Amino acid sequence: MSAPSSPEPPVVAPSGAAPGPTADAGYRDVPATEGGRAGRGWWDANAQEYLHEHGTFLGAADFCWCPEGLRERDARLLGDVAGRRVLEVGAGAAQCSRWLETQGAEVVATDVSGGMLAAGAALDRATGVRVPAVQADARRLPFADATFDVAFTSFGAIPFVPDAAAVHREVARVLRPGGTWTFSVTHPMRWAFPDDPSERGLTANRSYFDRRPYVETDAAGRVVYAEYHRTLGDHVREVVAAGLELRDVVEPEWPADNTEVWGGWGPVRGAYLPGTAIFRTRLPG
């Protein structure tokens, strides 16, 4: 799941150097190499804090698509997975993959963060449900062509790289003909509004078409966190360019019984604005 776009505590830089606390944050262009590699260090440093804050809501072996609380057991966006080879991209601690294992799927989970995968191994031991996990950049998946029937991500990888088109191309490559790729991201509309779950977050304060990423830097000017905005049209074009067919876009409504506040998500804004978009695509064949 995506991290909230707000100043964070100290993190470990991807280079291994130890930056200080976030010194500056805002929307601005940064070199793609810097922005693209920042996610690994951020998630390594913040894996435990993230799971401490959101672990109960996500569950150890449950499949949650978004802060709205849409669960795969109810939505069935992936269809019947029994006996099918499934790839989770940007799996975090692999909670979704663990649930799919209980449904009879043959799952492999991938994530760029060793810290998140270590947390996933601990959940494997705690739940008794083991998921094979591979540390990998979603833009360079270490699998042969036409390996999987289903691929998905719940807020993984796509928001944290400057070249999400590469993720779609790689997923299309490893899918078998007729395979599906389903991914959830922050709803593009949300980027025009402050990352605030209260009434203040209901007034747009920046252009929806401003594609500069949200970036945090340390006192030395090093990028320690980057999250990228794409418009609805950008997402569609990138999917189609990868040779995939767009089948549906799901915009979950905020349920009345969900009182969870998650960064800029919450019941106040959720009553008026969509927070999540889930794209369902298919590789022809």
Tab-separated table of C-alpha atoms in Angstrom:
chain	number	residue	atom	x	y	z
A	1	MET	CA	0.000	0.000	0.000
A	2	SER	CA	1.126	3.532	-0.648
A	3	ALA	CA	2.736	5.557	2.098
A	4	PRO	CA	1.087	8.836	3.089
A	5	SER	CA	2.586	11.844	1.340
A	6	SER	CA	3.848	13.735	4.364
A	7	PRO	CA	7.196	14.317	6.078
A	8	GLU	CA	8.566	11.103	7.543
A	9	PRO	CA	11.113	10.134	10.218
A	10	PRO	CA	14.754	9.396	9.381
A	11	VAL	CA	15.336	6.762	6.705
A	12	VAL	CA	18.290	4.836	5.333
A	13	ALA	CA	19.434	6.013	1.919
A	14	PRO	CA	19.597	3.423	-0.890
A	15	SER	CA	23.327	4.101	-1.145
A	16	GLY	CA	23.777	2.840	2.400
A	17	ALA	CA	24.629	6.297	3.730
A	18	ALA	CA	22.549	7.408	6.679
A	19	PRO	CA	20.673	10.625	5.896
A	20	GLY	CA	19.223	12.812	8.566
A	21	PRO	CA	15.525	13.541	9.070
A	22	THR	CA	13.500	14.874	6.165
A	23	ALA	CA	14.665	18.434	5.611
A	24	ASP	CA	12.453	19.373	2.701
A	25	ALA	CA	9.306	18.044	1.063
A	26	GLY	CA	7.226	19.126	-1.881
A	27	TYR	CA	6.305	18.615	-5.516
A	28	ARG	CA	9.288	18.978	-7.838
A	29	ASP	CA	11.213	17.217	-10.549
A	30	VAL	CA	14.213	15.107	-9.582
A	31	PRO	CA	16.484	12.887	-11.680
A	32	ALA	CA	14.694	9.653	-12.482
A	33	THR	CA	17.531	7.520	-11.150
A	34	GLU	CA	17.357	9.218	-7.744
A	35	GLY	CA	13.593	9.068	-7.448
A	36	GLY	CA	13.385	5.497	-8.696
A	37	ARG	CA	15.863	4.072	-6.218
A	38	ALA	CA	14.615	5.920	-3.128
A	39	GLY	CA	11.728	3.538	-2.488
A	40	ARG	CA	13.916	0.613	-1.516
A	41	GLY	CA	15.652	2.516	1.273
A	42	TRP	CA	12.431	4.109	2.515
A	43	TRP	CA	10.577	0.810	2.782
A	44	ASP	CA	13.565	-0.961	4.343
A	45	ALA	CA	13.708	1.682	7.061
A	46	ASN	CA	9.950	2.001	7.609
A	47	ALA	CA	8.693	-1.573	7.171
A	48	GLN	CA	8.120	-2.236	10.865
A	49	GLU	CA	6.536	1.147	11.537
A	50	TYR	CA	4.222	0.716	8.555
A	51	LEU	CA	3.098	-2.743	9.666
A	52	HIS	CA	2.683	-1.602	13.256
A	53	GLU	CA	0.357	1.163	12.084
A	54	HIS	CA	-1.592	-0.722	9.404
A	55	GLY	CA	-1.007	-4.421	10.096
A	56	THR	CA	-4.271	-5.036	11.932
A	57	PHE	CA	-6.315	-3.441	9.145
A	58	LEU	CA	-4.441	-5.381	6.446
A	59	GLY	CA	-4.394	-8.699	8.280
A	60	ALA	CA	-1.549	-11.215	8.184
A	61	ALA	CA	-3.135	-13.429	5.536
A	62	ASP	CA	-5.865	-11.297	3.984
A	63	PHE	CA	-6.234	-9.515	0.655
A	64	CYS	CA	-7.082	-5.822	0.968
A	65	TRP	CA	-7.083	-3.761	-2.221
A	66	CYS	CA	-7.133	-0.298	-0.695
A	67	PRO	CA	-7.733	1.900	2.378
A	68	GLU	CA	-11.461	1.759	1.594
A	69	GLY	CA	-11.205	-1.820	2.842
A	70	LEU	CA	-12.284	-3.629	-0.341
A	71	ARG	CA	-11.330	-7.292	0.145
A	72	GLU	CA	-10.694	-9.770	-2.628
A	73	ARG	CA	-12.897	-12.328	-0.907
A	74	ASP	CA	-15.819	-9.990	-1.665
A	75	ALA	CA	-14.732	-8.289	-4.896
A	76	ARG	CA	-13.250	-11.318	-6.705
A	77	LEU	CA	-11.384	-9.050	-9.110
A	78	LEU	CA	-8.907	-11.842	-9.866
A	79	GLY	CA	-11.565	-14.491	-10.408
A	80	ASP	CA	-11.038	-18.138	-9.465
A	81	VAL	CA	-7.327	-18.542	-8.662
A	82	ALA	CA	-7.327	-22.210	-7.648
A	83	GLY	CA	-4.575	-24.038	-9.505
A	84	ARG	CA	-3.344	-20.891	-11.249
A	85	ARG	CA	0.148	-19.382	-11.164
A	86	VAL	CA	-0.090	-15.925	-9.585
A	87	LEU	CA	2.514	-13.160	-9.279
A	88	GLU	CA	2.272	-10.370	-6.718
A	89	VAL	CA	4.320	-7.298	-7.645
A	90	GLY	CA	5.345	-4.916	-4.862
A	91	ALA	CA	4.012	-7.370	-2.313
A	92	GLY	CA	5.281	-5.703	0.849
A	93	ALA	CA	4.888	-8.360	3.551
A	94	ALA	CA	2.855	-10.525	1.123
A	95	GLN	CA	-0.416	-10.484	3.053
A	96	CYS	CA	-2.399	-10.721	-0.203
A	97	SER	CA	-0.299	-13.597	-1.516
A	98	ARG	CA	-0.738	-15.472	1.746
A	99	TRP	CA	-4.515	-15.256	1.393
A	100	LEU	CA	-4.332	-16.454	-2.211
A	101	GLU	CA	-2.317	-19.484	-1.077
A	102	THR	CA	-5.244	-20.442	1.138
A	103	GLN	CA	-7.469	-20.271	-1.965
A	104	GLY	CA	-5.408	-22.835	-3.837
A	105	ALA	CA	-3.271	-20.515	-5.962
A	106	GLU	CA	0.410	-21.106	-6.709
A	107	VAL	CA	1.799	-17.716	-5.718
A	108	VAL	CA	5.150	-15.940	-5.934
A	109	ALA	CA	5.544	-12.595	-4.131
A	110	THR	CA	8.099	-9.977	-5.184
A	111	ASP	CA	9.216	-6.727	-3.594
A	112	VAL	CA	12.218	-4.452	-3.940
A	113	SER	CA	12.531	-4.030	-0.161
A	114	GLY	CA	14.445	-6.601	1.846
A	115	GLY	CA	12.954	-5.125	5.002
A	116	MET	CA	9.429	-5.804	3.800
A	117	LEU	CA	10.305	-9.329	2.677
A	118	ALA	CA	11.851	-10.037	6.095
A	119	ALA	CA	8.604	-8.891	7.697
A	120	GLY	CA	6.772	-11.214	5.324
A	121	ALA	CA	8.938	-14.167	6.394
A	122	ALA	CA	7.978	-13.449	10.009
A	123	LEU	CA	4.292	-13.493	9.027
A	124	ASP	CA	4.853	-16.790	7.220
A	125	ARG	CA	6.099	-18.279	10.466
A	126	ALA	CA	3.312	-16.720	12.522
A	127	THR	CA	0.497	-17.859	10.233
A	128	GLY	CA	1.938	-21.162	9.035
A	129	VAL	CA	1.248	-20.080	5.439
A	130	ARG	CA	4.491	-19.861	3.478
A	131	VAL	CA	4.727	-17.792	0.304
A	132	PRO	CA	7.809	-18.017	-1.957
A	133	ALA	CA	9.286	-14.513	-2.081
A	134	VAL	CA	11.816	-12.908	-4.421
A	135	GLN	CA	13.548	-9.554	-3.987
A	136	ALA	CA	13.206	-7.812	-7.342
A	137	ASP	CA	12.646	-4.458	-8.980
A	138	ALA	CA	9.236	-4.552	-10.671
A	139	ARG	CA	10.818	-3.053	-13.773
A	140	ARG	CA	13.149	-6.056	-14.144
A	141	LEU	CA	11.282	-9.174	-13.111
A	142	PRO	CA	13.504	-12.281	-12.853
A	143	PHE	CA	11.055	-14.660	-14.525
A	144	ALA	CA	10.810	-16.267	-17.943
A	145	ASP	CA	8.299	-15.136	-20.536
A	146	ALA	CA	4.723	-16.458	-20.226
A	147	THR	CA	5.168	-17.798	-16.678
A	148	PHE	CA	2.027	-16.577	-14.874
A	149	ASP	CA	-1.737	-16.707	-15.356
A	150	VAL	CA	-2.470	-13.778	-13.043
A	151	ALA	CA	-0.466	-10.778	-11.824
A	152	PHE	CA	-1.539	-8.052	-9.426
A	153	THR	CA	-0.399	-5.368	-7.032
A	154	SER	CA	-2.192	-3.556	-4.235
A	155	PHE	CA	-0.527	-0.109	-4.191
A	156	GLY	CA	2.864	-1.670	-4.887
A	157	ALA	CA	5.698	-0.488	-7.151
A	158	ILE	CA	3.752	1.719	-9.578
A	159	PRO	CA	3.520	4.859	-7.382
A	160	PHE	CA	7.216	4.705	-6.489
A	161	VAL	CA	8.930	4.571	-9.880
A	162	PRO	CA	9.228	7.287	-12.522
A	163	ASP	CA	8.770	4.758	-15.326
A	164	ALA	CA	5.659	2.733	-14.501
A	165	ALA	CA	5.402	1.868	-18.204
A	166	ALA	CA	8.365	-0.457	-17.618
A	167	VAL	CA	6.403	-2.284	-14.916
A	168	HIS	CA	3.488	-2.862	-17.282
A	169	ARG	CA	5.821	-4.120	-20.023
A	170	GLU	CA	7.506	-6.560	-17.669
A	171	VAL	CA	4.201	-7.871	-16.354
A	172	ALA	CA	2.910	-8.306	-19.916
A	173	ARG	CA	6.080	-10.237	-20.736
A	174	VAL	CA	5.714	-12.736	-17.891
A	175	LEU	CA	1.957	-13.240	-18.387
A	176	ARG	CA	0.632	-16.114	-20.447
A	177	PRO	CA	-1.744	-15.215	-23.291
A	178	GLY	CA	-5.119	-14.440	-21.748
A	179	GLY	CA	-3.508	-13.654	-18.396
A	180	THR	CA	-4.672	-10.732	-16.280
A	181	TRP	CA	-2.892	-7.801	-14.597
A	182	THR	CA	-4.842	-5.939	-11.920
A	183	PHE	CA	-3.378	-3.022	-9.975
A	184	SER	CA	-4.627	-0.492	-7.447
A	185	VAL	CA	-3.205	3.018	-7.105
A	186	THR	CA	-4.121	6.319	-5.519
A	187	HIS	CA	-6.989	7.725	-7.558
A	188	PRO	CA	-5.434	10.330	-9.888
A	189	MET	CA	-8.036	12.922	-8.871
A	190	ARG	CA	-6.647	12.930	-5.355
A	191	TRP	CA	-3.424	14.616	-6.445
A	192	ALA	CA	-5.260	17.912	-6.957
A	193	PHE	CA	-6.202	17.988	-3.259
A	194	PRO	CA	-4.164	18.308	-0.032
A	195	ASP	CA	-3.175	15.022	1.583
A	196	ASP	CA	-5.516	15.742	4.474
A	197	PRO	CA	-8.360	13.432	5.612
A	198	SER	CA	-10.371	16.291	7.114
A	199	GLU	CA	-12.617	18.927	5.501
A	200	ARG	CA	-9.469	20.840	4.532
A	201	GLY	CA	-8.724	18.056	2.092
A	202	LEU	CA	-11.885	18.782	0.118
A	203	THR	CA	-10.566	21.926	-1.580
A	204	ALA	CA	-8.272	21.491	-4.587
A	205	ASN	CA	-4.996	23.377	-4.232
A	206	ARG	CA	-2.903	22.235	-7.207
A	207	SER	CA	-3.389	21.256	-10.818
A	208	TYR	CA	-4.466	17.718	-11.610
A	209	PHE	CA	-2.156	17.992	-14.635
A	210	ASP	CA	0.942	18.847	-12.590
A	211	ARG	CA	2.898	15.616	-12.913
A	212	ARG	CA	5.828	16.559	-10.701
A	213	PRO	CA	6.385	13.849	-8.080
A	214	TYR	CA	6.030	14.349	-4.355
A	215	VAL	CA	9.614	14.257	-3.059
A	216	GLU	CA	11.306	14.275	0.338
A	217	THR	CA	14.998	15.075	0.710
A	218	ASP	CA	17.425	15.041	3.623
A	219	ALA	CA	19.698	17.873	4.730
A	220	ALA	CA	22.277	16.834	2.132
A	221	GLY	CA	19.705	17.129	-0.638
A	222	ARG	CA	19.447	13.384	-1.204
A	223	VAL	CA	16.076	12.025	-2.293
A	224	VAL	CA	14.783	9.704	0.427
A	225	TYR	CA	11.200	9.325	-0.774
A	226	ALA	CA	9.470	9.880	-4.101
A	227	GLU	CA	5.897	9.197	-5.182
A	228	TYR	CA	4.746	9.760	-8.741
A	229	HIS	CA	1.472	11.133	-10.106
A	230	ARG	CA	-0.155	9.921	-13.308
A	231	THR	CA	-3.463	11.125	-14.665
A	232	LEU	CA	-6.192	8.667	-15.532
A	233	GLY	CA	-5.242	9.017	-19.195
A	234	ASP	CA	-1.565	8.388	-18.393
A	235	HIS	CA	-2.418	5.077	-16.737
A	236	VAL	CA	-4.568	4.003	-19.681
A	237	ARG	CA	-1.933	4.930	-22.265
A	238	GLU	CA	0.805	3.070	-20.399
A	239	VAL	CA	-1.306	-0.065	-20.119
A	240	VAL	CA	-2.254	-0.017	-23.812
A	241	ALA	CA	1.341	0.680	-24.873
A	242	ALA	CA	2.405	-2.490	-23.046
A	243	GLY	CA	0.057	-4.525	-25.230
A	244	LEU	CA	-2.598	-5.003	-22.561
A	245	GLU	CA	-6.353	-4.556	-22.877
A	246	LEU	CA	-8.122	-2.390	-20.301
A	247	ARG	CA	-11.200	-4.295	-19.096
A	248	ASP	CA	-12.456	-2.213	-16.183
A	249	VAL	CA	-11.652	0.585	-13.736
A	250	VAL	CA	-13.041	0.063	-10.233
A	251	GLU	CA	-13.467	3.076	-7.922
A	252	PRO	CA	-14.346	1.711	-4.469
A	253	GLU	CA	-16.765	3.786	-2.427
A	254	TRP	CA	-16.004	4.477	1.214
A	255	PRO	CA	-18.117	2.095	3.346
A	256	ALA	CA	-20.063	3.569	6.247
A	257	ASP	CA	-18.530	1.123	8.759
A	258	ASN	CA	-14.898	1.979	7.895
A	259	THR	CA	-13.565	4.495	10.420
A	260	GLU	CA	-9.907	3.955	9.485
A	261	VAL	CA	-7.821	7.060	8.750
A	262	TRP	CA	-4.846	6.256	6.548
A	263	GLY	CA	-2.764	9.246	5.518
A	264	GLY	CA	-5.117	11.327	3.382
A	265	TRP	CA	-7.765	8.576	3.270
A	266	GLY	CA	-10.634	8.601	5.736
A	267	PRO	CA	-14.422	8.661	6.064
A	268	VAL	CA	-14.751	12.460	5.739
A	269	ARG	CA	-13.129	12.734	2.333
A	270	GLY	CA	-14.225	9.267	1.333
A	271	ALA	CA	-17.847	10.405	1.359
A	272	TYR	CA	-17.101	12.906	-1.428
A	273	LEU	CA	-13.962	11.946	-3.351
A	274	PRO	CA	-12.629	8.666	-4.733
A	275	GLY	CA	-9.388	7.595	-3.078
A	276	THR	CA	-8.462	4.520	-5.088
A	277	ALA	CA	-8.562	3.369	-8.697
A	278	ILE	CA	-8.215	-0.324	-9.536
A	279	PHE	CA	-7.347	-1.120	-13.152
A	280	ARG	CA	-8.235	-4.532	-14.529
A	281	THR	CA	-6.310	-5.473	-17.672
A	282	ARG	CA	-5.738	-8.552	-19.805
A	283	LEU	CA	-3.046	-9.804	-22.170
A	284	PRO	CA	-4.765	-10.772	-25.447
A	285	GLY	CA	-4.576	-14.342	-26.603
